[in-house]
Amino acid sequence: MKAITIPQPGGPEALVWAEVPDPEPGPGEVIVDVRASGVNRADLLQRQGHYPPPPGASAYPGLECSGVITEVGSEVAGWAVGQQVCALLSGGGYAERVAVPAGQLLPVPACDSVDAAGLPEVACTVWSNLVQVGRLSAGDTLLVHGGGSGIGTFAVQLGAALGATVVTTARAAKHSRLRELGASHPIDYREQDFVEEVRRVTDGRGADVILDIMGASYLGRNVSALATGGRLVVIGMQGGRKAELDLGALLTKRATVAATSLRSRPIAEKTEIVQGVRDEVWPLIEAGRVRPVVDRRLPMTKAAEAHRLVESNDHFGKVLLTLG
């Protein structure tokens, strides 16, 4: 088969479409012939040499895909050759075929099967962090940073579907589309202070849950924007790794700071998250309350162009790489 390889870390030009060995299914795995794969920030970091795949994972980038099952391992139950699926991966989605633990498969919901490639990573990340970690519930105020990203567009929709008031930071050009997805209060982070804006729209109370992709550069201001008892969940470090935390402010608010990642979790934990998404998020997609938001599709051979687009932050929603 062919896959996008990274012979040497570097810029987008480091991505090379090359012949590689076909994957073989383990006892609890299936082989999926890939139709499309979603592009995620983690793929860019891997290309740069900053985010190697976990032990035992495919060396090729790609943390989610959609396609058709073509082989089934000996200990797999409930899945069969010919089924259309999408899958959460530890790597390998930028390829013609990929081996997937059966517990990380999801049926294609009520959407285009190519667009479904952009669902597993964002759905599992957002649901696990907003619901499992952030304990988001109806009536809460949710602040989503980077609302125009793949993660952001999904978090805005899921938060609104769960009955939260959604505040989000994004460039002004993306605000109208974010309102259509359910954001009540988009904030232009380049022109407005999001702490002041959150306080304004909550009458000074603050956000109950903050989903943050920035990390260090936003840490202090995120704590300032939290409500009493609020939960800050950090899932990215686009603004750096290290910052000073005012524990006094955290104690005064009886607030929580949590940081999570998905890729390196054991298969059992990923299986539990995938099952939760299937039980609680897939019905929202079937009902039309949440949908994949796709900026554009590009051929797999144009992975470098896709990475440049994601790095530019000019996209809205997911960028997908397609085969066939």
PDB file of C-alpha atoms in Angstrom:
ATOM      1  CA  MET A   1       0.000   0.000   0.000  1.00  0.00           C
ATOM      2  CA  LYS A   2       0.965   3.673   0.027  1.00  0.00           C
ATOM      3  CA  ALA A   3       1.097   6.014   3.015  1.00  0.00           C
ATOM      4  CA  ILE A   4       2.293   9.475   3.942  1.00  0.00           C
ATOM      5  CA  THR A   5       5.706   8.970   5.534  1.00  0.00           C
ATOM      6  CA  ILE A   6       8.062  11.357   7.335  1.00  0.00           C
ATOM      7  CA  PRO A   7      11.628  10.352   6.409  1.00  0.00           C
ATOM      8  CA  GLN A   8      12.979  13.414   8.243  1.00  0.00           C
ATOM      9  CA  PRO A   9      11.070  15.831  10.506  1.00  0.00           C
ATOM     10  CA  GLY A  10      10.524  19.286   9.093  1.00  0.00           C
ATOM     11  CA  GLY A  11       8.069  21.515   7.288  1.00  0.00           C
ATOM     12  CA  PRO A  12       5.095  20.364   5.213  1.00  0.00           C
ATOM     13  CA  GLU A  13       7.487  19.270   2.462  1.00  0.00           C
ATOM     14  CA  ALA A  14       8.700  16.515   4.829  1.00  0.00           C
ATOM     15  CA  LEU A  15       5.516  14.547   4.067  1.00  0.00           C
ATOM     16  CA  VAL A  16       6.247  11.893   1.419  1.00  0.00           C
ATOM     17  CA  TRP A  17       3.689   9.608  -0.302  1.00  0.00           C
ATOM     18  CA  ALA A  18       5.534   6.270  -0.510  1.00  0.00           C
ATOM     19  CA  GLU A  19       5.169   2.498  -0.754  1.00  0.00           C
ATOM     20  CA  VAL A  20       5.065   0.838   2.673  1.00  0.00           C
ATOM     21  CA  PRO A  21       4.205  -2.658   3.993  1.00  0.00           C
ATOM     22  CA  ASP A  22       0.537  -3.572   4.307  1.00  0.00           C
ATOM     23  CA  PRO A  23      -0.749  -3.730   7.904  1.00  0.00           C
ATOM     24  CA  GLU A  24      -1.790  -7.067   9.379  1.00  0.00           C
ATOM     25  CA  PRO A  25      -4.689  -7.289  11.846  1.00  0.00           C
ATOM     26  CA  GLY A  26      -3.929  -8.427  15.372  1.00  0.00           C
ATOM     27  CA  PRO A  27      -6.388 -10.688  17.212  1.00  0.00           C
ATOM     28  CA  GLY A  28      -8.525  -7.766  18.398  1.00  0.00           C
ATOM     29  CA  GLU A  29      -8.143  -5.578  15.317  1.00  0.00           C
ATOM     30  CA  VAL A  30      -9.711  -4.968  11.939  1.00  0.00           C
ATOM     31  CA  ILE A  31      -8.206  -3.625   8.735  1.00  0.00           C
ATOM     32  CA  VAL A  32      -9.941  -0.562   7.317  1.00  0.00           C
ATOM     33  CA  ASP A  33      -9.484   0.503   3.713  1.00  0.00           C
ATOM     34  CA  VAL A  34      -9.263   4.247   4.204  1.00  0.00           C
ATOM     35  CA  ARG A  35     -11.582   6.560   2.317  1.00  0.00           C
ATOM     36  CA  ALA A  36     -10.586   9.748   4.142  1.00  0.00           C
ATOM     37  CA  SER A  37      -8.540  10.930   7.097  1.00  0.00           C
ATOM     38  CA  GLY A  38      -8.862  14.038   9.247  1.00  0.00           C
ATOM     39  CA  VAL A  39      -5.968  16.465   9.718  1.00  0.00           C
ATOM     40  CA  ASN A  40      -5.239  17.375  13.347  1.00  0.00           C
ATOM     41  CA  ARG A  41      -2.742  19.641  15.105  1.00  0.00           C
ATOM     42  CA  ALA A  42      -1.065  16.536  16.494  1.00  0.00           C
ATOM     43  CA  ASP A  43      -0.188  15.514  12.926  1.00  0.00           C
ATOM     44  CA  LEU A  44       1.646  18.809  12.431  1.00  0.00           C
ATOM     45  CA  LEU A  45       3.586  18.279  15.651  1.00  0.00           C
ATOM     46  CA  GLN A  46       4.497  14.737  14.603  1.00  0.00           C
ATOM     47  CA  ARG A  47       5.731  16.020  11.251  1.00  0.00           C
ATOM     48  CA  GLN A  48       7.935  18.522  13.073  1.00  0.00           C
ATOM     49  CA  GLY A  49       9.414  15.789  15.272  1.00  0.00           C
ATOM     50  CA  HIS A  50       7.719  16.998  18.475  1.00  0.00           C
ATOM     51  CA  TYR A  51       5.011  14.348  18.968  1.00  0.00           C
ATOM     52  CA  PRO A  52       6.152  10.798  18.199  1.00  0.00           C
ATOM     53  CA  PRO A  53       3.514   8.055  18.058  1.00  0.00           C
ATOM     54  CA  PRO A  54       3.100   5.961  21.209  1.00  0.00           C
ATOM     55  CA  PRO A  55       4.855   2.563  21.380  1.00  0.00           C
ATOM     56  CA  GLY A  56       3.285   0.031  19.034  1.00  0.00           C
ATOM     57  CA  ALA A  57       1.362   2.606  17.006  1.00  0.00           C
ATOM     58  CA  SER A  58       1.736   3.153  13.269  1.00  0.00           C
ATOM     59  CA  ALA A  59       4.606   5.460  12.327  1.00  0.00           C
ATOM     60  CA  TYR A  60       2.434   7.333   9.825  1.00  0.00           C
ATOM     61  CA  PRO A  61       0.383  10.392  10.869  1.00  0.00           C
ATOM     62  CA  GLY A  62      -3.394  10.402  11.068  1.00  0.00           C
ATOM     63  CA  LEU A  63      -5.518  10.074  14.221  1.00  0.00           C
ATOM     64  CA  GLU A  64      -8.911   9.409  12.615  1.00  0.00           C
ATOM     65  CA  CYS A  65     -10.317   8.006   9.415  1.00  0.00           C
ATOM     66  CA  SER A  66     -13.372   6.667   7.666  1.00  0.00           C
ATOM     67  CA  GLY A  67     -13.548   3.704   5.332  1.00  0.00           C
ATOM     68  CA  VAL A  68     -14.629   0.094   4.910  1.00  0.00           C
ATOM     69  CA  ILE A  69     -13.642  -2.969   6.931  1.00  0.00           C
ATOM     70  CA  THR A  70     -11.775  -5.436   4.694  1.00  0.00           C
ATOM     71  CA  GLU A  71     -10.294  -7.855   7.270  1.00  0.00           C
ATOM     72  CA  VAL A  72     -11.341  -8.914  10.761  1.00  0.00           C
ATOM     73  CA  GLY A  73      -9.003 -10.305  13.440  1.00  0.00           C
ATOM     74  CA  SER A  74      -9.645 -13.576  15.214  1.00  0.00           C
ATOM     75  CA  GLU A  75     -11.003 -12.116  18.481  1.00  0.00           C
ATOM     76  CA  VAL A  76     -13.229  -9.418  16.986  1.00  0.00           C
ATOM     77  CA  ALA A  77     -16.980  -9.594  17.557  1.00  0.00           C
ATOM     78  CA  GLY A  78     -19.719  -7.285  16.329  1.00  0.00           C
ATOM     79  CA  TRP A  79     -17.927  -6.066  13.199  1.00  0.00           C
ATOM     80  CA  ALA A  80     -17.823  -7.604   9.734  1.00  0.00           C
ATOM     81  CA  VAL A  81     -16.123  -7.201   6.377  1.00  0.00           C
ATOM     82  CA  GLY A  82     -17.923  -4.618   4.243  1.00  0.00           C
ATOM     83  CA  GLN A  83     -19.154  -2.374   7.053  1.00  0.00           C
ATOM     84  CA  GLN A  84     -18.633   1.371   6.655  1.00  0.00           C
ATOM     85  CA  VAL A  85     -16.951   2.765   9.745  1.00  0.00           C
ATOM     86  CA  CYS A  86     -14.989   5.660  11.142  1.00  0.00           C
ATOM     87  CA  ALA A  87     -12.248   5.133  13.677  1.00  0.00           C
ATOM     88  CA  LEU A  88     -10.153   6.726  16.390  1.00  0.00           C
ATOM     89  CA  LEU A  89      -6.487   5.938  15.722  1.00  0.00           C
ATOM     90  CA  SER A  90      -3.143   6.203  17.493  1.00  0.00           C
ATOM     91  CA  GLY A  91      -1.625   6.827  14.053  1.00  0.00           C
ATOM     92  CA  GLY A  92      -1.683   5.562  10.492  1.00  0.00           C
ATOM     93  CA  GLY A  93      -4.689   7.364   9.054  1.00  0.00           C
ATOM     94  CA  TYR A  94      -2.699   8.968   6.233  1.00  0.00           C
ATOM     95  CA  ALA A  95      -2.571   5.676   4.361  1.00  0.00           C
ATOM     96  CA  GLU A  96      -4.545   3.403   2.077  1.00  0.00           C
ATOM     97  CA  ARG A  97      -5.112   0.859   4.853  1.00  0.00           C
ATOM     98  CA  VAL A  98      -4.864   0.919   8.635  1.00  0.00           C
ATOM     99  CA  ALA A  99      -5.158  -1.596  11.488  1.00  0.00           C
ATOM    100  CA  VAL A 100      -7.648  -0.475  14.154  1.00  0.00           C
ATOM    101  CA  PRO A 101      -8.488  -1.960  17.587  1.00  0.00           C
ATOM    102  CA  ALA A 102     -12.128  -3.008  17.325  1.00  0.00           C
ATOM    103  CA  GLY A 103     -13.054  -0.958  20.397  1.00  0.00           C
ATOM    104  CA  GLN A 104     -12.053   2.219  18.587  1.00  0.00           C
ATOM    105  CA  LEU A 105     -14.492   1.759  15.698  1.00  0.00           C
ATOM    106  CA  LEU A 106     -17.698   3.689  15.256  1.00  0.00           C
ATOM    107  CA  PRO A 107     -20.452   3.212  12.688  1.00  0.00           C
ATOM    108  CA  VAL A 108     -20.774   6.041  10.176  1.00  0.00           C
ATOM    109  CA  PRO A 109     -23.598   8.214  11.578  1.00  0.00           C
ATOM    110  CA  ALA A 110     -26.139  10.246   9.636  1.00  0.00           C
ATOM    111  CA  CYS A 111     -23.625  12.152   7.520  1.00  0.00           C
ATOM    112  CA  ASP A 112     -21.494  11.749   4.407  1.00  0.00           C
ATOM    113  CA  SER A 113     -19.059   8.851   4.822  1.00  0.00           C
ATOM    114  CA  VAL A 114     -16.093  11.052   3.827  1.00  0.00           C
ATOM    115  CA  ASP A 115     -17.081  13.788   6.276  1.00  0.00           C
ATOM    116  CA  ALA A 116     -17.291  11.094   8.975  1.00  0.00           C
ATOM    117  CA  ALA A 117     -13.477  10.942   8.869  1.00  0.00           C
ATOM    118  CA  GLY A 118     -13.458  14.264  10.704  1.00  0.00           C
ATOM    119  CA  LEU A 119     -15.553  13.059  13.638  1.00  0.00           C
ATOM    120  CA  PRO A 120     -13.763  10.444  15.806  1.00  0.00           C
ATOM    121  CA  GLU A 121     -10.829  12.472  17.141  1.00  0.00           C
ATOM    122  CA  VAL A 122     -12.813  15.643  17.817  1.00  0.00           C
ATOM    123  CA  ALA A 123     -15.862  13.823  19.189  1.00  0.00           C
ATOM    124  CA  CYS A 124     -13.793  11.698  21.566  1.00  0.00           C
ATOM    125  CA  THR A 125     -11.616  14.632  22.639  1.00  0.00           C
ATOM    126  CA  VAL A 126     -14.486  17.033  23.177  1.00  0.00           C
ATOM    127  CA  TRP A 127     -16.903  14.615  24.828  1.00  0.00           C
ATOM    128  CA  SER A 128     -14.321  13.150  27.203  1.00  0.00           C
ATOM    129  CA  ASN A 129     -13.067  16.574  28.259  1.00  0.00           C
ATOM    130  CA  LEU A 130     -16.349  18.467  28.480  1.00  0.00           C
ATOM    131  CA  VAL A 131     -18.430  15.690  30.016  1.00  0.00           C
ATOM    132  CA  GLN A 132     -16.059  13.304  31.796  1.00  0.00           C
ATOM    133  CA  VAL A 133     -13.503  15.844  33.011  1.00  0.00           C
ATOM    134  CA  GLY A 134     -15.321  19.174  32.878  1.00  0.00           C
ATOM    135  CA  ARG A 135     -18.680  17.814  34.085  1.00  0.00           C
ATOM    136  CA  LEU A 136     -20.497  20.226  31.770  1.00  0.00           C
ATOM    137  CA  SER A 137     -24.237  20.321  32.349  1.00  0.00           C
ATOM    138  CA  ALA A 138     -27.288  22.265  31.208  1.00  0.00           C
ATOM    139  CA  GLY A 139     -27.246  25.846  32.426  1.00  0.00           C
ATOM    140  CA  ASP A 140     -23.448  26.089  32.615  1.00  0.00           C
ATOM    141  CA  THR A 141     -21.428  28.698  30.770  1.00  0.00           C
ATOM    142  CA  LEU A 142     -18.776  27.124  28.523  1.00  0.00           C
ATOM    143  CA  LEU A 143     -15.798  29.037  27.116  1.00  0.00           C
ATOM    144  CA  VAL A 144     -14.236  27.374  24.057  1.00  0.00           C
ATOM    145  CA  HIS A 145     -10.926  28.734  22.828  1.00  0.00           C
ATOM    146  CA  GLY A 146     -10.236  28.442  19.100  1.00  0.00           C
ATOM    147  CA  GLY A 147     -13.861  28.114  18.124  1.00  0.00           C
ATOM    148  CA  GLY A 148     -13.149  27.940  14.388  1.00  0.00           C
ATOM    149  CA  SER A 149     -10.938  24.847  14.615  1.00  0.00           C
ATOM    150  CA  GLY A 150     -12.083  21.250  14.219  1.00  0.00           C
ATOM    151  CA  ILE A 151     -12.140  20.836  17.992  1.00  0.00           C
ATOM    152  CA  GLY A 152     -13.742  24.229  18.462  1.00  0.00           C
ATOM    153  CA  THR A 153     -16.597  23.828  15.984  1.00  0.00           C
ATOM    154  CA  PHE A 154     -17.484  20.483  17.543  1.00  0.00           C
ATOM    155  CA  ALA A 155     -17.218  21.775  21.129  1.00  0.00           C
ATOM    156  CA  VAL A 156     -19.477  24.729  20.349  1.00  0.00           C
ATOM    157  CA  GLN A 157     -22.137  22.397  18.947  1.00  0.00           C
ATOM    158  CA  LEU A 158     -21.894  19.815  21.712  1.00  0.00           C
ATOM    159  CA  GLY A 159     -21.953  22.454  24.434  1.00  0.00           C
ATOM    160  CA  ALA A 160     -25.069  24.039  22.953  1.00  0.00           C
ATOM    161  CA  ALA A 161     -26.729  20.632  22.497  1.00  0.00           C
ATOM    162  CA  LEU A 162     -26.086  19.853  26.176  1.00  0.00           C
ATOM    163  CA  GLY A 163     -27.829  23.071  27.200  1.00  0.00           C
ATOM    164  CA  ALA A 164     -24.816  25.243  28.003  1.00  0.00           C
ATOM    165  CA  THR A 165     -24.390  28.909  27.096  1.00  0.00           C
ATOM    166  CA  VAL A 166     -21.388  28.861  24.754  1.00  0.00           C
ATOM    167  CA  VAL A 167     -18.813  31.643  24.621  1.00  0.00           C
ATOM    168  CA  THR A 168     -15.941  31.212  22.173  1.00  0.00           C
ATOM    169  CA  THR A 169     -12.802  32.998  21.009  1.00  0.00           C
ATOM    170  CA  ALA A 170     -12.122  33.242  17.270  1.00  0.00           C
ATOM    171  CA  ARG A 171     -11.258  35.695  14.528  1.00  0.00           C
ATOM    172  CA  ALA A 172     -14.101  38.078  13.758  1.00  0.00           C
ATOM    173  CA  ALA A 173     -14.529  36.632  10.255  1.00  0.00           C
ATOM    174  CA  LYS A 174     -15.652  33.337  11.803  1.00  0.00           C
ATOM    175  CA  HIS A 175     -18.215  34.743  14.226  1.00  0.00           C
ATOM    176  CA  SER A 176     -21.340  34.474  12.070  1.00  0.00           C
ATOM    177  CA  ARG A 177     -20.698  30.800  11.349  1.00  0.00           C
ATOM    178  CA  LEU A 178     -20.016  30.124  15.036  1.00  0.00           C
ATOM    179  CA  ARG A 179     -23.360  31.678  15.932  1.00  0.00           C
ATOM    180  CA  GLU A 180     -24.995  29.325  13.446  1.00  0.00           C
ATOM    181  CA  LEU A 181     -23.376  26.404  15.293  1.00  0.00           C
ATOM    182  CA  GLY A 182     -24.769  27.551  18.634  1.00  0.00           C
ATOM    183  CA  ALA A 183     -22.286  30.056  20.069  1.00  0.00           C
ATOM    184  CA  SER A 184     -24.107  32.794  21.952  1.00  0.00           C
ATOM    185  CA  HIS A 185     -21.128  35.099  22.405  1.00  0.00           C
ATOM    186  CA  PRO A 186     -18.183  34.923  19.959  1.00  0.00           C
ATOM    187  CA  ILE A 187     -15.161  36.978  21.084  1.00  0.00           C
ATOM    188  CA  ASP A 188     -12.522  38.439  18.771  1.00  0.00           C
ATOM    189  CA  TYR A 189      -9.418  37.480  20.743  1.00  0.00           C
ATOM    190  CA  ARG A 190      -7.283  39.954  18.774  1.00  0.00           C
ATOM    191  CA  GLU A 191      -9.416  42.970  19.683  1.00  0.00           C
ATOM    192  CA  GLN A 192     -11.205  42.000  22.907  1.00  0.00           C
ATOM    193  CA  ASP A 193     -10.129  40.799  26.353  1.00  0.00           C
ATOM    194  CA  PHE A 194     -11.839  37.442  26.742  1.00  0.00           C
ATOM    195  CA  VAL A 195     -11.734  37.670  30.563  1.00  0.00           C
ATOM    196  CA  GLU A 196     -13.694  40.939  30.516  1.00  0.00           C
ATOM    197  CA  GLU A 197     -16.097  39.592  27.910  1.00  0.00           C
ATOM    198  CA  VAL A 198     -16.809  36.402  29.856  1.00  0.00           C
ATOM    199  CA  ARG A 199     -17.455  38.417  32.986  1.00  0.00           C
ATOM    200  CA  ARG A 200     -19.722  40.768  31.049  1.00  0.00           C
ATOM    201  CA  VAL A 201     -21.911  38.050  29.540  1.00  0.00           C
ATOM    202  CA  THR A 202     -22.145  36.167  32.853  1.00  0.00           C
ATOM    203  CA  ASP A 203     -22.834  39.255  35.011  1.00  0.00           C
ATOM    204  CA  GLY A 204     -19.460  38.823  36.676  1.00  0.00           C
ATOM    205  CA  ARG A 205     -19.823  35.137  37.551  1.00  0.00           C
ATOM    206  CA  GLY A 206     -17.369  33.645  35.045  1.00  0.00           C
ATOM    207  CA  ALA A 207     -17.275  30.441  33.027  1.00  0.00           C
ATOM    208  CA  ASP A 208     -18.142  27.103  34.614  1.00  0.00           C
ATOM    209  CA  VAL A 209     -16.005  25.177  32.099  1.00  0.00           C
ATOM    210  CA  ILE A 210     -13.170  26.363  29.861  1.00  0.00           C
ATOM    211  CA  LEU A 211     -11.812  24.163  27.048  1.00  0.00           C
ATOM    212  CA  ASP A 212      -8.336  25.491  26.283  1.00  0.00           C
ATOM    213  CA  ILE A 213      -5.960  24.749  23.410  1.00  0.00           C
ATOM    214  CA  MET A 214      -3.406  27.458  24.223  1.00  0.00           C
ATOM    215  CA  GLY A 215      -1.809  26.300  27.449  1.00  0.00           C
ATOM    216  CA  ALA A 216       0.794  28.547  29.073  1.00  0.00           C
ATOM    217  CA  SER A 217      -0.065  31.876  27.454  1.00  0.00           C
ATOM    218  CA  TYR A 218      -3.706  31.691  28.582  1.00  0.00           C
ATOM    219  CA  LEU A 219      -3.292  30.012  31.995  1.00  0.00           C
ATOM    220  CA  GLY A 220      -3.521  33.062  34.233  1.00  0.00           C
ATOM    221  CA  ARG A 221      -6.327  34.701  32.289  1.00  0.00           C
ATOM    222  CA  ASN A 222      -8.260  31.429  32.121  1.00  0.00           C
ATOM    223  CA  VAL A 223      -8.169  31.159  35.917  1.00  0.00           C
ATOM    224  CA  SER A 224      -9.383  34.767  36.122  1.00  0.00           C
ATOM    225  CA  ALA A 225     -12.264  33.904  33.766  1.00  0.00           C
ATOM    226  CA  LEU A 226     -13.428  30.905  35.815  1.00  0.00           C
ATOM    227  CA  ALA A 227     -16.514  30.971  37.991  1.00  0.00           C
ATOM    228  CA  THR A 228     -16.406  29.737  41.566  1.00  0.00           C
ATOM    229  CA  GLY A 229     -16.112  25.967  41.326  1.00  0.00           C
ATOM    230  CA  GLY A 230     -15.118  26.268  37.668  1.00  0.00           C
ATOM    231  CA  ARG A 231     -13.157  23.681  35.694  1.00  0.00           C
ATOM    232  CA  LEU A 232     -10.333  24.585  33.305  1.00  0.00           C
ATOM    233  CA  VAL A 233      -9.460  21.725  30.943  1.00  0.00           C
ATOM    234  CA  VAL A 234      -6.238  22.175  28.954  1.00  0.00           C
ATOM    235  CA  ILE A 235      -5.916  20.031  25.809  1.00  0.00           C
ATOM    236  CA  GLY A 236      -3.254  21.913  23.850  1.00  0.00           C
ATOM    237  CA  MET A 237      -0.081  23.940  24.193  1.00  0.00           C
ATOM    238  CA  GLN A 238      -0.168  26.252  21.173  1.00  0.00           C
ATOM    239  CA  GLY A 239       0.756  29.089  23.546  1.00  0.00           C
ATOM    240  CA  GLY A 240       3.603  27.280  25.278  1.00  0.00           C
ATOM    241  CA  ARG A 241       4.293  24.675  27.954  1.00  0.00           C
ATOM    242  CA  LYS A 242       5.299  26.592  31.082  1.00  0.00           C
ATOM    243  CA  ALA A 243       3.520  29.326  33.013  1.00  0.00           C
ATOM    244  CA  GLU A 244       3.161  30.553  36.585  1.00  0.00           C
ATOM    245  CA  LEU A 245      -0.067  29.579  38.333  1.00  0.00           C
ATOM    246  CA  ASP A 246      -1.548  31.722  41.100  1.00  0.00           C
ATOM    247  CA  LEU A 247      -2.680  29.050  43.541  1.00  0.00           C
ATOM    248  CA  GLY A 248      -4.306  31.690  45.709  1.00  0.00           C
ATOM    249  CA  ALA A 249      -6.686  32.620  42.901  1.00  0.00           C
ATOM    250  CA  LEU A 250      -7.426  28.943  42.304  1.00  0.00           C
ATOM    251  CA  LEU A 251      -8.083  28.303  46.003  1.00  0.00           C
ATOM    252  CA  THR A 252     -10.304  31.341  46.330  1.00  0.00           C
ATOM    253  CA  LYS A 253     -12.466  30.087  43.484  1.00  0.00           C
ATOM    254  CA  ARG A 254     -12.310  26.440  44.611  1.00  0.00           C
ATOM    255  CA  ALA A 255     -11.544  25.796  40.952  1.00  0.00           C
ATOM    256  CA  THR A 256      -9.865  22.913  39.123  1.00  0.00           C
ATOM    257  CA  VAL A 257      -7.204  22.809  36.418  1.00  0.00           C
ATOM    258  CA  ALA A 258      -6.943  19.551  34.467  1.00  0.00           C
ATOM    259  CA  ALA A 259      -4.758  18.661  31.503  1.00  0.00           C
ATOM    260  CA  THR A 260      -5.440  15.675  29.273  1.00  0.00           C
ATOM    261  CA  SER A 261      -4.323  13.971  26.072  1.00  0.00           C
ATOM    262  CA  LEU A 262      -6.031  11.213  24.124  1.00  0.00           C
ATOM    263  CA  ARG A 263      -3.470   9.616  21.814  1.00  0.00           C
ATOM    264  CA  SER A 264      -1.311   7.984  24.482  1.00  0.00           C
ATOM    265  CA  ARG A 265      -4.147   6.472  26.511  1.00  0.00           C
ATOM    266  CA  PRO A 266      -4.385   2.674  26.780  1.00  0.00           C
ATOM    267  CA  ILE A 267      -6.735   0.898  24.403  1.00  0.00           C
ATOM    268  CA  ALA A 268      -9.134   0.107  27.265  1.00  0.00           C
ATOM    269  CA  GLU A 269      -9.545   3.801  28.093  1.00  0.00           C
ATOM    270  CA  LYS A 270     -10.023   4.740  24.449  1.00  0.00           C
ATOM    271  CA  THR A 271     -12.606   1.974  24.080  1.00  0.00           C
ATOM    272  CA  GLU A 272     -14.537   3.388  27.040  1.00  0.00           C
ATOM    273  CA  ILE A 273     -14.452   6.887  25.551  1.00  0.00           C
ATOM    274  CA  VAL A 274     -15.518   5.640  22.105  1.00  0.00           C
ATOM    275  CA  GLN A 275     -18.439   3.775  23.671  1.00  0.00           C
ATOM    276  CA  GLY A 276     -19.497   6.917  25.521  1.00  0.00           C
ATOM    277  CA  VAL A 277     -19.390   8.891  22.275  1.00  0.00           C
ATOM    278  CA  ARG A 278     -21.444   6.236  20.517  1.00  0.00           C
ATOM    279  CA  ASP A 279     -24.031   6.232  23.310  1.00  0.00           C
ATOM    280  CA  GLU A 280     -24.280   9.969  23.967  1.00  0.00           C
ATOM    281  CA  VAL A 281     -22.949  11.908  20.968  1.00  0.00           C
ATOM    282  CA  TRP A 282     -23.953   9.779  17.971  1.00  0.00           C
ATOM    283  CA  PRO A 283     -27.692  10.220  18.789  1.00  0.00           C
ATOM    284  CA  LEU A 284     -27.169  14.005  18.653  1.00  0.00           C
ATOM    285  CA  ILE A 285     -25.662  13.621  15.168  1.00  0.00           C
ATOM    286  CA  GLU A 286     -28.511  11.355  14.095  1.00  0.00           C
ATOM    287  CA  ALA A 287     -30.959  14.004  15.321  1.00  0.00           C
ATOM    288  CA  GLY A 288     -29.146  16.749  13.381  1.00  0.00           C
ATOM    289  CA  ARG A 289     -28.156  18.689  16.510  1.00  0.00           C
ATOM    290  CA  VAL A 290     -24.423  18.138  15.940  1.00  0.00           C
ATOM    291  CA  ARG A 291     -22.719  17.700  12.564  1.00  0.00           C
ATOM    292  CA  PRO A 292     -19.236  17.450  11.117  1.00  0.00           C
ATOM    293  CA  VAL A 293     -17.976  20.833   9.959  1.00  0.00           C
ATOM    294  CA  VAL A 294     -15.616  20.429   7.006  1.00  0.00           C
ATOM    295  CA  ASP A 295     -13.655  23.326   5.559  1.00  0.00           C
ATOM    296  CA  ARG A 296     -12.427  21.365   2.549  1.00  0.00           C
ATOM    297  CA  ARG A 297     -11.291  18.031   1.172  1.00  0.00           C
ATOM    298  CA  LEU A 298      -7.890  17.546  -0.423  1.00  0.00           C
ATOM    299  CA  PRO A 299      -6.356  14.439  -2.035  1.00  0.00           C
ATOM    300  CA  MET A 300      -4.098  12.465   0.300  1.00  0.00           C
ATOM    301  CA  THR A 301      -1.173  13.266  -1.986  1.00  0.00           C
ATOM    302  CA  LYS A 302      -1.662  16.956  -1.088  1.00  0.00           C
ATOM    303  CA  ALA A 303      -1.085  16.409   2.634  1.00  0.00           C
ATOM    304  CA  ALA A 304       1.553  19.150   2.642  1.00  0.00           C
ATOM    305  CA  GLU A 305      -1.007  21.680   1.381  1.00  0.00           C
ATOM    306  CA  ALA A 306      -3.440  20.535   4.076  1.00  0.00           C
ATOM    307  CA  HIS A 307      -0.813  21.046   6.777  1.00  0.00           C
ATOM    308  CA  ARG A 308      -0.047  24.558   5.513  1.00  0.00           C
ATOM    309  CA  LEU A 309      -3.736  25.400   5.643  1.00  0.00           C
ATOM    310  CA  VAL A 310      -4.148  24.177   9.225  1.00  0.00           C
ATOM    311  CA  GLU A 311      -0.994  26.029  10.290  1.00  0.00           C
ATOM    312  CA  SER A 312      -2.408  29.250   8.821  1.00  0.00           C
ATOM    313  CA  ASN A 313      -5.572  29.041  10.974  1.00  0.00           C
ATOM    314  CA  ASP A 314      -7.526  30.214   7.934  1.00  0.00           C
ATOM    315  CA  HIS A 315      -9.757  27.137   7.894  1.00  0.00           C
ATOM    316  CA  PHE A 316     -13.130  26.712   9.597  1.00  0.00           C
ATOM    317  CA  GLY A 317     -13.735  23.211  10.917  1.00  0.00           C
ATOM    318  CA  LYS A 318     -11.909  20.151   9.644  1.00  0.00           C
ATOM    319  CA  VAL A 319      -9.561  19.651   6.729  1.00  0.00           C
ATOM    320  CA  LEU A 320      -9.837  16.149   5.254  1.00  0.00           C
ATOM    321  CA  LEU A 321      -7.489  14.086   3.105  1.00  0.00           C
ATOM    322  CA  THR A 322      -9.270  11.745   0.685  1.00  0.00           C
ATOM    323  CA  LEU A 323      -8.506   8.660  -1.346  1.00  0.00           C
ATOM    324  CA  GLY A 324     -10.280   7.513  -4.495  1.00  0.00           C
TER     325      GLY A 324
END
